[in-house]
Short mmCIF file of C-alpha atoms in Angstrom, two decimals:
data_model
loop_
_atom_site.label_atom_id
_atom_site.label_comp_id
_atom_site.label_asym_id
_atom_site.label_seq_id
_atom_site.Cartn_x
_atom_site.Cartn_y
_atom_site.Cartn_z
CA MET A 12 183.36 125.50 78.40
CA TRP A 13 180.68 123.34 76.87
CA ILE A 14 180.71 119.70 77.85
CA GLY A 15 177.37 118.28 76.80
CA SER A 16 174.00 119.05 75.27
CA ASP A 17 170.76 117.24 74.37
CA PHE A 18 172.41 113.84 74.38
CA PHE A 19 170.68 112.75 77.54
CA LEU A 20 167.22 113.37 76.14
CA GLU A 21 167.82 110.82 73.43
CA GLY A 22 169.38 108.53 76.01
CA ARG A 23 166.42 108.28 78.26
CA LYS A 24 166.10 104.55 77.65
CA PHE A 25 169.71 104.14 78.57
CA CYS A 26 169.15 106.00 81.79
CA THR A 27 166.18 103.81 82.66
CA LEU A 28 168.15 100.64 81.93
CA LEU A 29 171.13 101.86 83.94
CA PHE A 30 168.96 102.67 87.01
CA SER A 31 167.23 99.29 86.74
CA LEU A 32 170.56 97.44 86.66
CA PHE A 33 171.91 99.33 89.62
CA LYS A 34 168.72 98.65 91.57
CA GLN A 35 168.79 94.92 90.64
CA PHE A 36 172.27 94.53 92.03
CA GLY A 37 171.55 96.60 95.14
CA ILE A 38 173.62 99.59 93.99
CA LEU A 39 172.12 103.01 94.21
CA PRO A 40 174.63 105.48 92.75
CA CYS A 41 174.67 109.25 92.93
CA PRO A 42 173.62 109.92 89.33
CA LEU A 43 174.65 112.92 87.27
CA ILE A 44 172.11 115.71 87.44
CA SER A 45 171.70 115.39 83.70
CA GLN A 46 170.75 111.75 84.14
CA MET A 47 168.15 112.68 86.74
CA ILE A 48 166.68 115.24 84.34
CA CYS A 49 166.57 112.94 81.29
CA TYR A 50 165.21 110.08 83.38
CA ARG A 51 162.01 112.15 83.78
CA GLY A 52 161.84 112.78 80.05
CA TYR A 53 163.19 116.34 79.88
CA PRO A 54 165.91 117.78 77.66
CA SER A 55 169.20 118.29 79.45
CA GLU A 56 172.29 120.37 78.79
CA GLU A 57 175.41 120.67 80.96
CA TYR A 58 178.15 123.33 81.02
CA GLU A 59 181.27 124.17 82.95
CA VAL A 60 182.08 127.86 83.61
CA LEU A 61 185.38 129.34 84.75
CA THR A 62 185.24 131.91 87.55
CA ARG A 63 187.65 134.90 87.82
CA ASP A 64 189.53 133.18 90.65
CA GLY A 65 190.14 129.96 88.78
CA TYR A 66 187.30 127.61 89.87
CA TYR A 67 185.18 125.65 87.37
CA VAL A 68 181.50 125.58 88.37
CA ARG A 69 178.91 123.32 86.71
CA LEU A 70 175.61 124.47 85.30
CA ASN A 71 172.70 122.23 84.32
CA ARG A 72 169.98 123.40 81.95
CA ILE A 73 166.42 122.27 81.21
CA PRO A 74 165.77 124.36 78.08
CA HIS A 75 162.08 123.45 77.83
CA GLY A 76 159.46 121.03 79.10
CA ARG A 77 158.72 117.48 77.94
CA GLU A 78 156.95 118.83 74.92
CA LYS A 79 159.04 120.56 72.29
CA PRO A 80 158.54 124.31 72.42
CA GLY A 81 156.65 126.22 69.72
CA ASN A 82 157.94 129.26 67.85
CA GLY A 83 157.09 131.74 70.59
CA GLY A 84 160.43 133.51 70.52
CA PRO A 85 163.07 133.57 73.25
CA LYS A 86 161.87 132.24 76.59
CA LEU A 87 162.39 133.90 79.95
CA VAL A 88 165.21 132.44 82.01
CA VAL A 89 164.98 131.16 85.57
CA PHE A 90 168.11 130.49 87.61
CA LEU A 91 167.81 128.18 90.63
CA GLN A 92 170.54 128.17 93.31
CA HIS A 93 170.75 125.51 96.05
CA GLY A 94 171.37 125.92 99.77
CA LEU A 95 174.19 125.04 102.19
CA LEU A 96 175.51 121.50 101.64
CA GLY A 97 173.09 121.10 98.79
CA GLU A 98 173.53 120.95 95.01
CA GLY A 99 171.60 121.66 91.82
CA SER A 100 169.89 118.26 91.89
CA ASN A 101 167.75 119.41 94.86
CA TRP A 102 165.43 121.13 92.37
CA VAL A 103 164.70 117.94 90.39
CA GLU A 104 164.65 115.16 93.00
CA ASN A 105 160.91 114.79 93.35
CA LEU A 106 158.41 113.74 90.70
CA SER A 107 158.04 116.05 87.74
CA ASN A 108 154.82 117.58 89.12
CA ASN A 109 156.45 118.19 92.52
CA SER A 110 159.91 119.55 91.53
CA LEU A 111 160.32 123.27 90.88
CA GLY A 112 162.84 122.73 88.06
CA PHE A 113 160.44 120.59 86.08
CA ILE A 114 157.37 122.69 86.91
CA LEU A 115 159.08 125.84 85.54
CA ALA A 116 160.26 124.01 82.40
CA ASP A 117 156.74 122.72 81.74
CA SER A 118 155.44 126.28 82.27
CA GLY A 119 157.57 127.50 79.38
CA TYR A 120 160.71 128.73 81.14
CA ASP A 121 164.34 128.11 80.31
CA VAL A 122 165.60 126.66 83.60
CA TRP A 123 169.20 126.70 84.82
CA LEU A 124 170.56 124.98 87.95
CA GLY A 125 173.70 126.34 89.60
CA ASN A 126 176.27 124.27 91.49
CA SER A 127 178.51 126.26 93.83
CA ARG A 128 182.23 125.60 94.14
CA GLY A 129 183.07 122.63 96.31
CA THR A 130 179.89 120.74 95.53
CA ARG A 131 180.12 117.28 93.98
CA TRP A 132 179.93 118.67 90.44
CA SER A 133 182.14 121.77 90.90
CA GLN A 134 185.44 120.44 92.16
CA ARG A 135 187.84 121.61 89.49
CA HIS A 136 190.31 124.50 89.54
CA GLN A 137 192.79 125.82 86.98
CA HIS A 138 195.78 125.15 89.23
CA LEU A 139 194.61 123.45 92.43
CA SER A 140 193.39 119.95 93.23
CA THR A 141 190.81 119.04 95.85
CA ASP A 142 193.58 117.39 97.87
CA GLN A 143 195.13 120.82 98.49
CA VAL A 144 194.02 122.91 101.42
CA GLU A 145 194.12 125.96 99.23
CA PHE A 146 191.33 124.64 97.04
CA TRP A 147 188.95 124.77 100.04
CA ASP A 148 189.95 128.23 101.10
CA PHE A 149 186.63 129.86 100.34
CA SER A 150 183.30 130.79 101.96
CA PHE A 151 179.94 132.06 100.78
CA HIS A 152 181.64 135.41 100.09
CA GLU A 153 183.59 133.92 97.18
CA MET A 154 180.49 132.07 95.98
CA ALA A 155 178.72 135.38 95.81
CA MET A 156 181.53 137.53 94.32
CA TYR A 157 182.87 134.99 91.81
CA ASP A 158 180.56 132.01 91.23
CA LEU A 159 177.34 133.97 90.76
CA PRO A 160 178.64 136.56 88.27
CA ALA A 161 180.35 133.84 86.24
CA MET A 162 177.21 131.70 86.08
CA ILE A 163 174.69 134.45 85.47
CA ASN A 164 176.77 136.13 82.79
CA PHE A 165 177.30 132.80 81.03
CA VAL A 166 173.56 132.07 81.08
CA LEU A 167 172.70 135.49 79.62
CA ARG A 168 175.29 135.08 76.86
CA LYS A 169 174.08 131.60 76.04
CA THR A 170 170.37 132.54 75.96
CA GLY A 171 170.65 136.00 74.46
CA GLN A 172 168.48 137.39 77.27
CA LYS A 173 169.20 140.59 79.20
CA GLN A 174 167.72 139.49 82.56
CA ILE A 175 166.93 136.40 84.57
CA TYR A 176 164.59 135.44 87.39
CA TYR A 177 166.65 134.21 90.34
CA VAL A 178 165.42 131.69 92.90
CA GLY A 179 167.69 131.26 95.87
CA TYR A 180 167.12 128.74 98.66
CA SER A 181 168.83 129.09 102.04
CA GLN A 182 172.52 129.81 101.24
CA GLY A 183 171.50 130.36 97.60
CA ALA A 184 169.58 133.39 98.87
CA THR A 185 172.47 134.47 101.09
CA ILE A 186 174.95 134.76 98.23
CA ALA A 187 172.38 136.57 96.13
CA PHE A 188 171.91 139.27 98.78
CA ILE A 189 175.71 139.71 98.94
CA ALA A 190 176.19 139.71 95.14
CA PHE A 191 173.21 141.90 94.18
CA SER A 192 173.93 144.50 96.89
CA SER A 193 177.70 144.60 96.16
CA MET A 194 177.66 144.58 92.33
CA PRO A 195 175.11 146.98 90.83
CA GLU A 196 175.90 145.85 87.31
CA LEU A 197 175.01 142.27 88.22
CA ALA A 198 171.85 143.34 90.03
CA GLN A 199 170.58 145.00 86.84
CA LYS A 200 170.56 141.55 85.20
CA VAL A 201 168.01 140.20 87.67
CA LYS A 202 164.31 140.80 86.92
CA MET A 203 163.13 139.48 90.29
CA PHE A 204 164.73 137.65 93.24
CA PHE A 205 162.80 134.90 95.02
CA ALA A 206 164.34 134.31 98.52
CA LEU A 207 163.21 130.99 99.99
CA ALA A 208 164.16 130.57 103.64
CA PRO A 209 166.95 133.16 103.25
CA ALA A 210 169.85 132.41 105.55
CA VAL A 211 171.17 135.88 106.25
CA ILE A 212 170.66 136.61 109.92
CA ILE A 213 171.07 133.58 112.15
CA LYS A 214 170.11 134.71 115.63
CA HIS A 215 167.37 132.27 116.59
CA ALA A 216 168.31 129.16 114.59
CA LYS A 217 168.17 125.86 116.49
CA SER A 218 169.78 123.60 113.87
CA GLY A 219 173.33 122.41 113.62
CA VAL A 220 174.75 120.86 110.46
CA LYS A 221 176.15 117.58 111.79
CA GLN A 222 175.23 114.98 109.21
CA LYS A 223 178.10 112.79 107.94
CA ARG A 224 178.91 111.28 104.57
CA PHE A 225 177.59 107.89 105.63
CA LEU A 226 173.98 108.98 105.43
CA PRO A 227 173.45 108.14 101.72
CA ASP A 228 174.53 104.57 102.37
CA LEU A 229 172.37 104.14 105.46
CA CYS A 230 169.24 105.82 104.23
CA ARG A 231 168.86 103.71 101.10
CA HIS A 232 167.49 100.87 103.24
CA PRO A 233 163.68 101.09 103.80
CA VAL A 234 164.00 100.03 107.46
CA LEU A 235 166.03 103.15 108.10
CA HIS A 236 163.77 105.61 106.29
CA LYS A 237 162.15 106.67 109.57
CA PRO A 238 165.46 107.34 111.43
CA CYS A 239 166.84 109.23 108.38
CA ALA A 240 163.72 111.37 108.28
CA THR A 241 164.29 112.13 111.97
CA LEU A 242 167.86 113.28 111.24
CA LEU A 243 166.58 115.58 108.50
CA PHE A 244 164.01 117.00 110.92
CA LEU A 245 166.71 117.66 113.51
CA LEU A 246 168.47 119.83 110.99
CA GLY A 247 165.56 121.63 109.38
CA GLY A 248 162.54 121.24 111.61
CA TYR A 249 159.72 118.72 111.97
CA ASN A 250 156.97 118.20 109.41
CA GLU A 251 156.84 114.49 108.64
CA LYS A 252 153.45 114.57 106.89
CA ASN A 253 154.89 116.82 104.14
CA LEU A 254 157.92 114.72 103.29
CA ASN A 255 157.84 111.89 100.73
CA THR A 256 159.66 109.29 102.82
CA THR A 257 159.84 106.88 99.87
CA ARG A 258 162.36 109.25 98.32
CA LEU A 259 164.72 109.59 101.35
CA ASP A 260 167.39 107.58 99.50
CA VAL A 261 167.31 110.17 96.73
CA TYR A 262 167.40 113.16 99.11
CA THR A 263 170.25 111.81 101.20
CA ALA A 264 172.26 110.70 98.11
CA HIS A 265 172.68 114.33 97.25
CA TYR A 266 172.63 115.87 100.72
CA PRO A 267 174.81 116.71 102.46
CA ASP A 268 177.24 117.73 99.76
CA ARG A 269 180.71 119.18 100.40
CA THR A 270 181.75 122.70 101.30
CA SER A 271 184.87 124.19 102.88
CA VAL A 272 185.67 124.24 106.58
CA LYS A 273 186.03 127.95 106.13
CA ASN A 274 182.47 128.23 104.91
CA MET A 275 181.13 126.16 107.83
CA ILE A 276 183.05 128.25 110.36
CA HIS A 277 181.67 131.38 108.84
CA TRP A 278 178.12 130.13 109.15
CA ALA A 279 178.79 129.24 112.77
CA GLN A 280 179.89 132.84 113.31
CA VAL A 281 177.10 134.69 111.56
CA GLY A 282 174.67 134.38 114.42
CA SER A 283 177.02 136.00 116.89
CA LEU A 284 177.72 139.15 114.94
CA LYS A 285 176.69 142.57 116.18
CA GLU A 286 174.03 144.10 113.96
CA SER A 287 174.29 147.67 112.80
CA ARG A 288 171.44 149.78 111.63
CA ARG A 289 172.72 150.22 108.10
CA THR A 290 174.63 147.07 107.25
CA LEU A 291 174.55 143.31 107.72
CA SER A 292 178.07 142.10 108.49
CA VAL A 293 179.35 138.52 108.11
CA LEU A 294 182.78 137.14 108.96
CA TRP A 295 185.18 135.80 106.37
CA GLY A 296 188.88 135.88 105.63
CA PHE A 297 190.37 132.60 106.84
CA SER A 298 193.54 131.59 105.02
CA ASP A 299 193.34 128.15 106.66
CA VAL A 300 191.35 126.37 109.32
CA SER A 301 193.63 127.54 112.12
CA ALA A 302 193.64 131.23 111.11
CA SER A 303 191.96 133.85 113.30
CA LEU A 304 189.00 135.97 112.35
CA GLN A 305 189.44 139.47 110.99
CA GLU A 306 188.73 142.01 113.63
CA THR A 307 186.59 144.09 111.27
CA PRO A 308 184.38 142.01 108.93
CA PRO A 309 183.27 143.47 105.59
CA SER A 310 179.84 145.01 105.42
CA TYR A 311 177.20 144.21 102.85
CA GLN A 312 174.81 147.10 102.44
CA LEU A 313 171.64 145.16 101.72
CA GLU A 314 169.58 148.38 101.60
CA LYS A 315 171.33 149.28 98.35
CA MET A 316 170.10 146.15 96.55
CA PRO A 317 167.78 147.38 93.76
CA VAL A 318 166.27 144.03 92.83
CA PRO A 319 162.52 143.43 93.47
CA THR A 320 162.45 140.67 96.05
CA ALA A 321 159.85 138.14 97.22
CA VAL A 322 160.54 136.36 100.52
CA TRP A 323 159.20 133.22 102.17
CA SER A 324 159.75 131.82 105.66
CA GLY A 325 158.68 128.63 107.51
CA GLY A 326 157.28 128.58 111.04
CA GLU A 327 158.88 125.20 111.83
CA ASP A 328 162.26 126.01 110.15
CA TRP A 329 165.02 125.30 112.62
CA ALA A 330 167.80 126.41 110.24
CA VAL A 331 166.36 129.76 109.14
CA ASP A 332 164.06 130.95 111.92
CA TRP A 333 161.11 133.08 110.81
CA ARG A 334 162.06 135.70 113.47
CA ASP A 335 165.43 136.14 111.69
CA VAL A 336 163.62 136.62 108.39
CA GLN A 337 161.52 139.27 110.09
CA LEU A 338 164.75 141.06 111.10
CA LEU A 339 165.95 140.91 107.49
CA LEU A 340 162.83 142.32 105.83
CA PRO A 341 163.37 146.01 106.85
CA ARG A 342 166.79 145.85 105.19
CA ILE A 343 165.36 144.91 101.79
CA ALA A 344 164.55 148.05 99.81
CA HIS A 345 162.13 146.50 97.32
CA VAL A 346 160.00 143.79 98.92
CA VAL A 347 157.26 142.80 96.49
CA SER A 348 155.87 139.98 98.58
CA TYR A 349 156.42 138.22 101.93
CA VAL A 350 154.71 134.93 102.76
CA HIS A 351 155.05 133.05 106.04
CA ILE A 352 154.02 129.33 105.96
CA ALA A 353 153.44 128.48 109.61
CA ASP A 354 153.78 124.68 109.39
CA TRP A 355 156.77 124.47 107.04
CA ASN A 356 160.31 123.38 107.97
CA HIS A 357 163.52 124.02 106.11
CA TRP A 358 163.10 121.12 103.64
CA ASP A 359 159.53 121.90 102.59
CA PHE A 360 160.73 124.64 100.25
CA ILE A 361 162.41 122.08 97.98
CA TRP A 362 160.88 118.72 98.95
CA GLY A 363 157.48 119.49 100.46
CA LEU A 364 154.55 117.54 99.05
CA ASP A 365 152.39 120.64 99.07
CA ALA A 366 155.10 123.00 97.73
CA PRO A 367 153.55 123.22 94.23
CA GLY A 368 150.32 124.66 95.57
CA ARG A 369 151.64 126.75 98.41
CA LEU A 370 154.92 128.10 96.95
CA TYR A 371 155.69 127.26 93.33
CA SER A 372 152.30 128.53 92.05
CA HIS A 373 152.98 131.83 93.79
CA ILE A 374 156.39 132.10 92.17
CA LEU A 375 154.87 131.53 88.78
CA ALA A 376 152.14 134.11 89.44
CA LEU A 377 154.74 136.72 90.34
CA MET A 378 156.77 135.92 87.23
CA GLU A 379 153.75 136.25 85.00
CA ARG A 380 152.41 139.42 86.66
CA PRO A 381 152.51 142.47 84.38
CA ARG A 382 155.24 144.89 85.36
#
């Protein structure tokens, strides 16, 4: 269902005025992703897509860079999927020369940002409200099996393309591994998969997700930028020199976002699962928060995933330990590249000051490499 298009590009002056007024009166709202995009001078489109199990998930699109595109024919599509407790805005929260969404758009790509069910922008259902427990009865399994096919198929229909590039960060990589290994017809629609800090095996992780909803209010104050940075480091690892602390209010305004209790419980369980030689198993199947785990979890046969895959890990990442990524690599049938960045934590993949040179340029090079 289409709900908006290039309106926000023409309304950039309105966005600027709105932000100025909020700032003048001491109010820092959580802006629409479209507003964040148009504020930087980029075209913005927004769509809502219905999944097979009744959820509406939101998609944001940056169809081209600041400059209007020439007549070079259909552009290649890149799909960016956020991590656990994140949202699509994570790809456009830094300056235009430091945000992957903007860098890709300026490089000539048609950029789409996914928002998984339960996030701030994807809280609608055909029959359920967010006040009902049943609405939150989902985990990353449903995000993989329902959200991703709905979003990717919509993007391909809208653009007329046959394949996309897929960039998944943290949980965004997790659901891709599940979806592309379980649904061969969906995997065929992915030209290449870029797995940034893929949260699949969680055996060595040190982090716990314990931030509360009050963080956005606290972290808007300059005097608390340092303590808020410390909280982020406790979750994702320490690398203060690579974080733009002047944008902590922006980061914390959109993180942490919401997800289901079921999803959080499943993540807590992943690290304790017994590994098998052929499959990576994760637990799911709660009907409510008091339900017991299934005795036999489903198995995702990652070795069957046919998609060419590039993988990155961070040496200071407390959420996705590099040793867990090393355990994952042998299970990926088509690894085209693996890069370990020794001094990076979990946030550097999306917010790092040096991410354009150390990560985003490599992604672009792989996209442009003759195949």
